[in-house]
Amino acid sequence: MDLDTSIIGLQGDMFVVEVEKGHIKRFAQAIGDDNPLYTDEEFAKQTPYGGLIAPPSFPIALAAGDKGIELNLDEKRMLHGEQEFIYTRPIRPGDVLHCQMKVADFYEKEGKSGKMQFLVLDTEMKDKEGNMVVVSRTNIVYRPAAI
C-alpha cells in the first residue's frame, strides 16, 4: 500500500504505562549508561532533579503494543529514519503516562530509486493531570515497491 496525506491525524488507542524504578534501572543497564541519576536515589536527590529520572531515550521502551495505528504497511519497505524525544519535563519513577500514537506528518521526496515516502509518528505521553511530559517522534522511510 502506498500512503497519502489522508493518513495525517489518524490516532491509535490510548494506553497507560506506570513507570517503575526497576524498569528505568534495567533500561539504563541495557543501553550501557551508568549515570547515577537513573539508579542511585541518594545521588539523584542531591542534583537539581531532586530524584531519579529516566534516561532521555527511555520512551522507546514504552511500547504501544496493540494500541498503535494499523496502516497495513509492507515491513520490507520500511526503514527507521530518525527518532527524537521532545521533553517538557523528565520522566520519573511513579509517573503514570497516558500515551497515544498519531500520524503527525506525511511527505514525499524523490530518491535515486524513485519516490520515497516519509511517515512521522508522534507518541504523546502525558501525566495523569493531562500535562505533556514527552513526545516520542519516529520518522519512517517507506521505500518504493519493487517492480
Tab-separated table of N, CA and C in Angstrom, residues 21-110:
chain	number	residue	atom	x	y	z
A	21	LYS	N	10.721	2.146	38.964
A	21	LYS	CA	12.146	2.359	39.221
A	21	LYS	C	12.990	1.236	38.614
A	22	GLY	N	12.540	0.000	38.767
A	22	GLY	CA	13.284	-1.141	38.230
A	22	GLY	C	13.367	-1.131	36.716
A	23	HIS	N	12.308	-0.680	36.061
A	23	HIS	CA	12.301	-0.598	34.592
A	23	HIS	C	13.332	0.427	34.119
A	24	ILE	N	13.391	1.560	34.812
A	24	ILE	CA	14.383	2.584	34.468
A	24	ILE	C	15.795	2.023	34.645
A	25	LYS	N	16.023	1.348	35.767
A	25	LYS	CA	17.353	0.779	36.032
A	25	LYS	C	17.742	-0.247	34.966
A	26	ARG	N	16.837	-1.156	34.631
A	26	ARG	CA	17.139	-2.180	33.611
A	26	ARG	C	17.379	-1.542	32.242
A	27	PHE	N	16.628	-0.498	31.929
A	27	PHE	CA	16.821	0.183	30.651
A	27	PHE	C	18.207	0.831	30.603
A	28	ALA	N	18.576	1.519	31.674
A	28	ALA	CA	19.890	2.171	31.735
A	28	ALA	C	20.999	1.131	31.589
A	29	GLN	N	20.851	-0.004	32.250
A	29	GLN	CA	21.842	-1.077	32.131
A	29	GLN	C	21.898	-1.604	30.697
A	30	ALA	N	20.740	-1.776	30.083
A	30	ALA	CA	20.673	-2.332	28.725
A	30	ALA	C	21.357	-1.430	27.704
A	31	ILE	N	21.276	-0.116	27.900
A	31	ILE	CA	21.919	0.797	26.946
A	31	ILE	C	23.344	1.141	27.366
A	32	GLY	N	23.781	0.576	28.497
A	32	GLY	CA	25.153	0.784	28.950
A	32	GLY	C	25.411	2.161	29.535
A	33	ASP	N	24.380	2.782	30.097
A	33	ASP	CA	24.531	4.120	30.681
A	33	ASP	C	24.541	3.999	32.202
A	34	ASP	N	25.686	4.239	32.815
A	34	ASP	CA	25.812	4.080	34.264
A	34	ASP	C	25.652	5.399	35.032
A	35	ASN	N	24.979	6.366	34.422
A	35	ASN	CA	24.724	7.635	35.102
A	35	ASN	C	23.922	7.370	36.377
A	36	PRO	N	24.417	7.791	37.537
A	36	PRO	CA	23.703	7.517	38.794
A	36	PRO	C	22.356	8.234	38.912
A	37	LEU	N	22.072	9.183	38.043
A	37	LEU	CA	20.751	9.825	38.041
A	37	LEU	C	19.633	8.822	37.791
A	38	TYR	N	19.980	7.699	37.167
A	38	TYR	CA	18.979	6.705	36.789
A	38	TYR	C	18.849	5.576	37.801
A	39	THR	N	19.829	5.439	38.714
A	39	THR	CA	19.844	4.253	39.580
A	39	THR	C	20.123	4.531	41.056
A	40	ASP	N	20.739	5.630	41.379
A	40	ASP	CA	21.170	5.894	42.754
A	40	ASP	C	20.309	7.008	43.353
A	41	GLU	N	19.338	6.610	44.183
A	41	GLU	CA	18.384	7.580	44.731
A	41	GLU	C	19.059	8.663	45.566
A	42	GLU	N	20.015	8.287	46.385
A	42	GLU	CA	20.685	9.272	47.237
A	42	GLU	C	21.455	10.291	46.399
A	43	PHE	N	22.146	9.821	45.392
A	43	PHE	CA	22.862	10.734	44.492
A	43	PHE	C	21.860	11.656	43.792
A	44	ALA	N	20.806	11.070	43.221
A	44	ALA	CA	19.830	11.833	42.432
A	44	ALA	C	19.144	12.911	43.265
A	45	LYS	N	18.921	12.638	44.554
A	45	LYS	CA	18.280	13.627	45.432
A	45	LYS	C	19.125	14.888	45.578
A	46	GLN	N	20.430	14.762	45.434
A	46	GLN	CA	21.351	15.889	45.612
A	46	GLN	C	21.534	16.715	44.339
A	47	THR	N	20.903	16.307	43.255
A	47	THR	CA	21.035	17.012	41.979
A	47	THR	C	19.892	18.002	41.796
A	48	PRO	N	19.967	18.875	40.810
A	48	PRO	CA	18.847	19.790	40.536
A	48	PRO	C	17.541	19.062	40.212
A	49	TYR	N	17.615	17.764	39.813
A	49	TYR	CA	16.401	16.996	39.511
A	49	TYR	C	15.674	16.576	40.784
A	50	GLY	N	16.387	16.501	41.902
A	50	GLY	CA	15.767	16.174	43.172
A	50	GLY	C	15.341	14.723	43.332
A	51	GLY	N	15.720	13.877	42.420
A	51	GLY	CA	15.356	12.459	42.491
A	51	GLY	C	15.677	11.755	41.188
A	52	LEU	N	15.376	10.465	41.169
A	52	LEU	CA	15.655	9.654	39.989
A	52	LEU	C	14.878	10.143	38.772
A	53	ILE	N	15.505	10.026	37.623
A	53	ILE	CA	14.848	10.294	36.347
A	53	ILE	C	15.195	9.153	35.397
A	54	ALA	N	14.465	9.071	34.303
A	54	ALA	CA	14.724	8.065	33.272
A	54	ALA	C	15.704	8.630	32.244
A	55	PRO	N	16.489	7.760	31.594
A	55	PRO	CA	17.353	8.225	30.508
A	55	PRO	C	16.516	8.874	29.393
A	56	PRO	N	17.098	9.804	28.654
A	56	PRO	CA	16.332	10.512	27.618
A	56	PRO	C	15.684	9.610	26.571
A	57	SER	N	16.302	8.479	26.249
A	57	SER	CA	15.729	7.594	25.226
A	57	SER	C	14.757	6.559	25.804
A	58	PHE	N	14.442	6.649	27.074
A	58	PHE	CA	13.553	5.697	27.746
A	58	PHE	C	12.190	5.520	27.076
A	59	PRO	N	11.571	6.559	26.509
A	59	PRO	CA	10.246	6.359	25.905
A	59	PRO	C	10.205	5.269	24.830
A	60	ILE	N	11.347	4.950	24.234
A	60	ILE	CA	11.361	3.913	23.213
A	60	ILE	C	10.965	2.566	23.817
A	61	ALA	N	11.149	2.413	25.133
A	61	ALA	CA	10.816	1.158	25.812
A	61	ALA	C	9.341	1.095	26.214
A	62	LEU	N	8.599	2.152	25.996
A	62	LEU	CA	7.187	2.196	26.373
A	62	LEU	C	6.340	1.917	25.141
A	63	ALA	N	6.270	0.675	24.773
A	63	ALA	CA	5.629	0.264	23.523
A	63	ALA	C	4.111	0.374	23.593
A	64	ALA	N	3.527	0.648	22.438
A	64	ALA	CA	2.080	0.762	22.321
A	64	ALA	C	1.404	-0.600	22.273
A	65	GLY	N	2.164	-1.660	21.975
A	65	GLY	CA	1.559	-2.982	21.842
A	65	GLY	C	0.524	-2.976	20.740
A	66	ASP	N	-0.666	-3.414	21.045
A	66	ASP	CA	-1.733	-3.444	20.029
A	66	ASP	C	-2.505	-2.130	19.969
A	67	LYS	N	-1.997	-1.086	20.609
A	67	LYS	CA	-2.677	0.217	20.635
A	67	LYS	C	-2.098	1.199	19.619
A	68	GLY	N	-1.241	0.720	18.733
A	68	GLY	CA	-0.658	1.579	17.707
A	68	GLY	C	-1.672	1.865	16.606
A	69	ILE	N	-1.173	2.322	15.488
A	69	ILE	CA	-2.022	2.651	14.343
A	69	ILE	C	-1.828	1.581	13.286
A	70	GLU	N	-2.916	0.978	12.844
A	70	GLU	CA	-2.839	-0.079	11.837
A	70	GLU	C	-2.887	0.549	10.442
A	71	LEU	N	-1.716	0.573	9.790
A	71	LEU	CA	-1.633	1.154	8.450
A	71	LEU	C	-1.390	0.094	7.370
A	72	ASN	N	-1.240	-1.159	7.783
A	72	ASN	CA	-1.006	-2.269	6.849
A	72	ASN	C	0.165	-1.999	5.915
A	73	LEU	N	1.286	-1.577	6.485
A	73	LEU	CA	2.476	-1.289	5.694
A	73	LEU	C	3.278	-2.562	5.445
A	74	ASP	N	3.952	-2.615	4.321
A	74	ASP	CA	4.855	-3.714	3.993
A	74	ASP	C	6.160	-3.475	4.745
A	75	GLU	N	6.419	-4.285	5.766
A	75	GLU	CA	7.586	-4.057	6.624
A	75	GLU	C	8.904	-4.154	5.859
A	76	LYS	N	8.925	-4.844	4.747
A	76	LYS	CA	10.148	-4.957	3.942
A	76	LYS	C	10.505	-3.630	3.284
A	77	ARG	N	9.544	-2.742	3.194
A	77	ARG	CA	9.768	-1.437	2.570
A	77	ARG	C	10.049	-0.340	3.595
A	78	MET	N	9.993	-0.686	4.869
A	78	MET	CA	10.141	0.309	5.936
A	78	MET	C	11.581	0.404	6.413
A	79	LEU	N	11.992	1.633	6.688
A	79	LEU	CA	13.316	1.893	7.243
A	79	LEU	C	13.145	2.942	8.339
A	80	HIS	N	13.678	2.633	9.524
A	80	HIS	CA	13.610	3.590	10.629
A	80	HIS	C	14.571	4.722	10.302
A	81	GLY	N	14.042	5.899	10.028
A	81	GLY	CA	14.858	7.008	9.571
A	81	GLY	C	15.411	7.887	10.674
A	82	GLU	N	14.644	8.097	11.721
A	82	GLU	CA	15.062	9.037	12.752
A	82	GLU	C	14.184	8.844	13.980
A	83	GLN	N	14.751	9.151	15.142
A	83	GLN	CA	13.998	9.104	16.393
A	83	GLN	C	14.386	10.328	17.206
A	84	GLU	N	13.404	11.004	17.757
A	84	GLU	CA	13.715	12.117	18.651
A	84	GLU	C	12.716	12.141	19.791
A	85	PHE	N	13.136	12.733	20.891
A	85	PHE	CA	12.306	12.829	22.080
A	85	PHE	C	12.223	14.298	22.466
A	86	ILE	N	11.017	14.813	22.524
A	86	ILE	CA	10.785	16.226	22.805
A	86	ILE	C	10.183	16.313	24.212
A	87	TYR	N	11.003	16.746	25.161
A	87	TYR	CA	10.626	16.732	26.574
A	87	TYR	C	10.091	18.064	27.064
A	88	THR	N	9.078	17.972	27.932
A	88	THR	CA	8.606	19.108	28.713
A	88	THR	C	9.199	19.025	30.117
A	89	ARG	N	9.332	17.784	30.597
A	89	ARG	CA	9.970	17.516	31.884
A	89	ARG	C	10.483	16.074	31.856
A	90	PRO	N	11.395	15.726	32.779
A	90	PRO	CA	11.907	14.356	32.800
A	90	PRO	C	10.829	13.343	33.215
A	91	ILE	N	11.003	12.124	32.786
A	91	ILE	CA	10.170	11.016	33.251
A	91	ILE	C	10.758	10.536	34.572
A	92	ARG	N	9.877	10.269	35.540
A	92	ARG	CA	10.307	9.860	36.883
A	92	ARG	C	9.615	8.555	37.284
A	93	PRO	N	10.253	7.803	38.180
A	93	PRO	CA	9.568	6.622	38.722
A	93	PRO	C	8.252	7.041	39.366
A	94	GLY	N	7.230	6.244	39.163
A	94	GLY	CA	5.912	6.556	39.712
A	94	GLY	C	5.018	7.321	38.752
A	95	ASP	N	5.594	7.870	37.689
A	95	ASP	CA	4.761	8.551	36.699
A	95	ASP	C	3.774	7.560	36.088
A	96	VAL	N	2.558	8.011	35.901
A	96	VAL	CA	1.560	7.249	35.160
A	96	VAL	C	1.345	8.029	33.873
A	97	LEU	N	1.822	7.469	32.773
A	97	LEU	CA	1.793	8.174	31.497
A	97	LEU	C	0.646	7.673	30.625
A	98	HIS	N	-0.147	8.615	30.170
A	98	HIS	CA	-1.247	8.326	29.261
A	98	HIS	C	-0.731	8.627	27.858
A	99	CYS	N	-0.641	7.586	27.049
A	99	CYS	CA	0.072	7.667	25.773
A	99	CYS	C	-0.866	7.420	24.603
A	100	GLN	N	-0.590	8.109	23.508
A	100	GLN	CA	-1.362	7.898	22.290
A	100	GLN	C	-0.499	8.226	21.087
A	101	MET	N	-0.501	7.311	20.133
A	101	MET	CA	0.252	7.499	18.898
A	101	MET	C	-0.644	8.150	17.848
A	102	LYS	N	-0.044	9.036	17.059
A	102	LYS	CA	-0.800	9.648	15.967
A	102	LYS	C	0.135	9.879	14.782
A	103	VAL	N	-0.449	9.946	13.606
A	103	VAL	CA	0.308	10.299	12.408
A	103	VAL	C	0.412	11.819	12.388
A	104	ALA	N	1.621	12.322	12.604
A	104	ALA	CA	1.827	13.767	12.702
A	104	ALA	C	2.082	14.408	11.348
A	105	ASP	N	2.692	13.650	10.422
A	105	ASP	CA	3.014	14.234	9.121
A	105	ASP	C	3.266	13.128	8.109
A	106	PHE	N	3.156	13.497	6.869
A	106	PHE	CA	3.473	12.620	5.745
A	106	PHE	C	3.961	13.505	4.609
A	107	TYR	N	5.076	13.104	3.994
A	107	TYR	CA	5.573	13.843	2.834
A	107	TYR	C	6.367	12.898	1.942
A	108	GLU	N	6.661	13.361	0.740
A	108	GLU	CA	7.378	12.546	-0.241
A	108	GLU	C	8.604	13.296	-0.751
A	109	LYS	N	9.619	12.525	-1.125
A	109	LYS	CA	10.812	13.063	-1.760
A	109	LYS	C	11.234	12.093	-2.854
A	110	GLU	N	11.868	12.639	-3.863
A	110	GLU	CA	12.386	11.791	-4.934
A	110	GLU	C	13.762	11.286	-4.531
